[in-house]
PDB file of C-alpha atoms in Angstrom:
ATOM      1  CA  MET A 353      50.048 276.876 206.119  1.00  0.00           C
ATOM      2  CA  GLU A 354      52.963 279.608 207.071  1.00  0.00           C
ATOM      3  CA  ALA A 355      53.055 277.696 210.501  1.00  0.00           C
ATOM      4  CA  GLN A 356      53.413 274.004 209.112  1.00  0.00           C
ATOM      5  CA  ALA A 357      55.927 275.438 206.518  1.00  0.00           C
ATOM      6  CA  GLN A 358      57.894 276.824 209.180  1.00  0.00           C
ATOM      7  CA  GLY A 359      58.905 273.192 210.356  1.00  0.00           C
ATOM      8  CA  LEU A 360      59.645 272.544 207.159  1.00  0.00           C
ATOM      9  CA  LEU A 361      62.320 275.518 206.722  1.00  0.00           C
ATOM     10  CA  GLU A 362      64.056 275.509 209.991  1.00  0.00           C
ATOM     11  CA  THR A 363      66.928 276.940 210.927  1.00  0.00           C
ATOM     12  CA  GLU A 364      68.462 275.696 214.396  1.00  0.00           C
ATOM     13  CA  PRO A 365      70.457 272.458 214.131  1.00  0.00           C
ATOM     14  CA  LEU A 366      69.622 268.868 214.403  1.00  0.00           C
ATOM     15  CA  GLN A 367      69.634 267.558 218.475  1.00  0.00           C
ATOM     16  CA  GLY A 368      70.176 264.538 219.507  1.00  0.00           C
ATOM     17  CA  ARG A 369      67.241 262.510 218.615  1.00  0.00           C
ATOM     18  CA  ASP A 370      67.151 263.858 215.167  1.00  0.00           C
ATOM     19  CA  GLU A 371      70.743 263.076 214.518  1.00  0.00           C
ATOM     20  CA  ASP A 372      69.999 259.676 214.982  1.00  0.00           C
ATOM     21  CA  ALA A 373      66.643 259.705 213.299  1.00  0.00           C
ATOM     22  CA  VAL A 374      68.571 261.501 209.783  1.00  0.00           C
ATOM     23  CA  ALA A 375      72.171 259.069 210.024  1.00  0.00           C
ATOM     24  CA  SER A 376      69.586 255.928 209.878  1.00  0.00           C
ATOM     25  CA  ALA A 377      67.217 256.824 207.394  1.00  0.00           C
ATOM     26  CA  ASP A 378      67.482 255.395 204.091  1.00  0.00           C
ATOM     27  CA  PHE A 379      68.436 258.093 200.840  1.00  0.00           C
ATOM     28  CA  SER A 380      69.622 256.018 198.834  1.00  0.00           C
ATOM     29  CA  SER A 381      65.778 255.074 197.382  1.00  0.00           C
ATOM     30  CA  MET A 382      65.329 259.059 196.709  1.00  0.00           C
ATOM     31  CA  LEU A 383      68.090 259.152 194.693  1.00  0.00           C
ATOM     32  CA  SER A 384      68.131 258.899 190.639  1.00  0.00           C
ATOM     33  CA  GLU A 385      70.764 256.571 189.475  1.00  0.00           C
ATOM     34  CA  GLU A 386      73.048 259.074 187.954  1.00  0.00           C
ATOM     35  CA  GLU A 387      73.670 261.098 191.582  1.00  0.00           C
ATOM     36  CA  LYS A 388      74.242 257.984 193.279  1.00  0.00           C
ATOM     37  CA  GLN A 389      76.993 257.305 190.465  1.00  0.00           C
ATOM     38  CA  GLU A 390      77.579 260.884 191.360  1.00  0.00           C
ATOM     39  CA  LEU A 391      77.672 260.279 195.129  1.00  0.00           C
ATOM     40  CA  LYS A 392      80.019 257.453 194.345  1.00  0.00           C
ATOM     41  CA  ALA A 393      82.238 259.410 192.123  1.00  0.00           C
ATOM     42  CA  GLU A 394      83.442 261.792 194.810  1.00  0.00           C
ATOM     43  CA  LEU A 395      83.337 259.278 197.802  1.00  0.00           C
ATOM     44  CA  VAL A 396      86.186 257.388 195.862  1.00  0.00           C
ATOM     45  CA  GLN A 397      87.459 260.981 195.215  1.00  0.00           C
ATOM     46  CA  LEU A 398      88.036 262.592 198.644  1.00  0.00           C
ATOM     47  CA  GLU A 399      89.076 259.001 199.657  1.00  0.00           C
ATOM     48  CA  ASP A 400      92.133 259.529 197.449  1.00  0.00           C
ATOM     49  CA  GLU A 401      92.326 263.502 198.727  1.00  0.00           C
ATOM     50  CA  ILE A 402      92.424 261.482 202.146  1.00  0.00           C
ATOM     51  CA  THR A 403      95.003 258.997 201.413  1.00  0.00           C
ATOM     52  CA  THR A 404      97.476 262.055 199.588  1.00  0.00           C
ATOM     53  CA  LEU A 405      97.142 264.174 202.416  1.00  0.00           C
ATOM     54  CA  ARG A 406      98.118 261.075 205.013  1.00  0.00           C
ATOM     55  CA  GLN A 407     101.295 260.847 202.924  1.00  0.00           C
ATOM     56  CA  VAL A 408     102.063 263.778 202.566  1.00  0.00           C
ATOM     57  CA  LEU A 409     102.202 264.106 206.167  1.00  0.00           C
ATOM     58  CA  SER A 410     104.286 261.527 206.546  1.00  0.00           C
ATOM     59  CA  ALA A 411     106.456 262.785 204.828  1.00  0.00           C
ATOM     60  CA  LYS A 412     106.490 265.971 206.127  1.00  0.00           C
ATOM     61  CA  GLU A 413     107.273 264.022 209.802  1.00  0.00           C
ATOM     62  CA  ARG A 414     110.084 262.013 208.682  1.00  0.00           C
ATOM     63  CA  HIS A 415     111.579 265.366 207.086  1.00  0.00           C
ATOM     64  CA  LEU A 416     110.781 267.113 210.143  1.00  0.00           C
ATOM     65  CA  VAL A 417     112.469 263.982 212.384  1.00  0.00           C
ATOM     66  CA  GLU A 418     115.538 264.291 209.997  1.00  0.00           C
ATOM     67  CA  ILE A 419     116.301 268.054 210.415  1.00  0.00           C
ATOM     68  CA  LYS A 420     116.195 267.245 214.448  1.00  0.00           C
ATOM     69  CA  GLN A 421     118.397 265.015 213.993  1.00  0.00           C
ATOM     70  CA  LYS A 422     121.093 267.029 211.818  1.00  0.00           C
ATOM     71  CA  LEU A 423     120.186 269.916 214.763  1.00  0.00           C
ATOM     72  CA  GLY A 424     121.244 267.439 217.969  1.00  0.00           C
ATOM     73  CA  MET A 425     117.432 267.196 219.072  1.00  0.00           C
ATOM     74  CA  ASN A 426     115.717 264.673 220.711  1.00  0.00           C
ATOM     75  CA  LEU A 427     113.039 263.307 221.960  1.00  0.00           C
ATOM     76  CA  MET A 428     114.124 263.355 225.394  1.00  0.00           C
ATOM     77  CA  ASN A 429     116.103 266.812 225.314  1.00  0.00           C
ATOM     78  CA  GLU A 430     112.828 268.695 223.841  1.00  0.00           C
ATOM     79  CA  LEU A 431     110.963 266.592 227.058  1.00  0.00           C
ATOM     80  CA  LYS A 432     113.389 268.054 228.904  1.00  0.00           C
ATOM     81  CA  GLN A 433     113.193 271.620 227.351  1.00  0.00           C
ATOM     82  CA  ASN A 434     109.206 271.116 227.830  1.00  0.00           C
ATOM     83  CA  PHE A 435     109.370 269.914 231.464  1.00  0.00           C
ATOM     84  CA  SER A 436     111.843 272.745 232.431  1.00  0.00           C
ATOM     85  CA  LYS A 437     109.645 275.222 230.435  1.00  0.00           C
ATOM     86  CA  SER A 438     106.029 273.878 231.837  1.00  0.00           C
ATOM     87  CA  TRP A 439     107.800 274.236 235.747  1.00  0.00           C
ATOM     88  CA  HIS A 440     109.018 277.417 235.335  1.00  0.00           C
ATOM     89  CA  ASP A 441     105.422 278.370 233.757  1.00  0.00           C
ATOM     90  CA  MET A 442     103.551 276.797 236.821  1.00  0.00           C
ATOM     91  CA  GLN A 443     106.532 278.660 239.612  1.00  0.00           C
ATOM     92  CA  THR A 444     104.895 282.318 237.972  1.00  0.00           C
ATOM     93  CA  THR A 445     101.302 281.386 238.494  1.00  0.00           C
ATOM     94  CA  THR A 446      99.560 283.452 241.304  1.00  0.00           C
ATOM     95  CA  ALA A 447      97.760 280.015 242.674  1.00  0.00           C
ATOM     96  CA  TYR A 448     101.976 278.800 242.296  1.00  0.00           C
ATOM     97  CA  LYS A 449     103.013 281.847 244.785  1.00  0.00           C
ATOM     98  CA  LYS A 450     100.321 281.804 247.206  1.00  0.00           C
ATOM     99  CA  THR A 451     100.194 278.123 247.611  1.00  0.00           C
ATOM    100  CA  HIS A 452     103.795 278.070 248.067  1.00  0.00           C
ATOM    101  CA  GLU A 453     103.788 280.949 250.853  1.00  0.00           C
ATOM    102  CA  THR A 454     101.037 278.815 252.668  1.00  0.00           C
ATOM    103  CA  LEU A 455     102.755 275.797 252.869  1.00  0.00           C
ATOM    104  CA  SER A 456     106.357 277.847 253.895  1.00  0.00           C
ATOM    105  CA  HIS A 457     104.186 279.558 256.244  1.00  0.00           C
ATOM    106  CA  ALA A 458     102.624 275.889 257.712  1.00  0.00           C
ATOM    107  CA  GLY A 459     106.601 274.267 257.636  1.00  0.00           C
ATOM    108  CA  GLN A 460     107.286 276.755 260.018  1.00  0.00           C
ATOM    109  CA  LYS A 461     104.804 276.466 262.324  1.00  0.00           C
ATOM    110  CA  ALA A 462     105.170 272.944 262.062  1.00  0.00           C
ATOM    111  CA  THR A 463     109.213 273.309 263.132  1.00  0.00           C
ATOM    112  CA  ALA A 464     108.351 275.464 265.666  1.00  0.00           C
ATOM    113  CA  ALA A 465     105.438 273.297 267.693  1.00  0.00           C
ATOM    114  CA  PHE A 466     107.896 270.330 267.354  1.00  0.00           C
ATOM    115  CA  SER A 467     110.790 272.108 268.659  1.00  0.00           C
ATOM    116  CA  ASN A 468     108.412 273.140 271.214  1.00  0.00           C
ATOM    117  CA  VAL A 469     107.395 269.359 272.075  1.00  0.00           C
ATOM    118  CA  GLY A 470     111.000 268.076 271.717  1.00  0.00           C
ATOM    119  CA  THR A 471     111.854 270.900 274.514  1.00  0.00           C
ATOM    120  CA  ALA A 472     109.103 269.511 276.762  1.00  0.00           C
ATOM    121  CA  ILE A 473     109.968 266.022 276.029  1.00  0.00           C
ATOM    122  CA  SER A 474     113.798 267.043 276.736  1.00  0.00           C
ATOM    123  CA  LYS A 475     112.726 268.915 279.943  1.00  0.00           C
ATOM    124  CA  LYS A 476     110.860 265.933 281.088  1.00  0.00           C
ATOM    125  CA  PHE A 477     113.139 263.358 281.241  1.00  0.00           C
ATOM    126  CA  GLY A 478     115.461 265.842 282.390  1.00  0.00           C
ATOM    127  CA  ASP A 479     112.940 266.049 285.557  1.00  0.00           C
ATOM    128  CA  MET A 480     112.683 262.338 285.908  1.00  0.00           C
ATOM    129  CA  SER A 481     116.926 261.712 285.609  1.00  0.00           C
ATOM    130  CA  TYR A 482     117.173 264.226 288.577  1.00  0.00           C
ATOM    131  CA  SER A 483     114.654 262.335 290.173  1.00  0.00           C
ATOM    132  CA  ILE A 484     115.802 258.896 289.980  1.00  0.00           C
ATOM    133  CA  ARG A 485     119.605 260.260 290.442  1.00  0.00           C
ATOM    134  CA  HIS A 486     118.430 262.158 294.038  1.00  0.00           C
ATOM    135  CA  SER A 487     116.342 258.710 295.104  1.00  0.00           C
ATOM    136  CA  ILE A 488     118.967 257.112 294.720  1.00  0.00           C
ATOM    137  CA  SER A 489     121.637 259.551 296.607  1.00  0.00           C
ATOM    138  CA  MET A 490     119.582 259.462 299.698  1.00  0.00           C
ATOM    139  CA  PRO A 491     119.960 256.175 301.007  1.00  0.00           C
ATOM    140  CA  ALA A 492     116.761 257.567 303.497  1.00  0.00           C
ATOM    141  CA  MET A 493     114.418 257.721 300.863  1.00  0.00           C
ATOM    142  CA  ARG A 494     114.601 254.784 299.916  1.00  0.00           C
ATOM    143  CA  ARG A 495     114.521 253.029 302.992  1.00  0.00           C
ATOM    144  CA  LYS A 496     110.985 254.115 303.716  1.00  0.00           C
TER     145      LYS A 496
END
């Protein structure tokens, strides 16, 4: 008996399938006419309160815009300030510092490698130029 009573008095929150079953259940047949009227009145009251809250929020947002305009703040300035702050915050993170350091080091190595390749190509062209000039200046080698 106690195990059966425990099943009816579960304290765990509803899970997926249970929520669907409760949402699709029709409890209106279990309510008296008086309870239905009370719930309908509460529903109307809640809808009115929500409407009022939306109107208050809208008025406060308009007031906020007016104050910002008086202070010379506009959307573009706010975006710039937010971007600058976010950029600064990001640059101060450890991950950014490590990444910046790694990429800087890699850039230096790449620059050195390109410089070495450029030097090697220049040397090769220099050798080729010498070889061409040398063969032109020695007519005997051309006739062979």
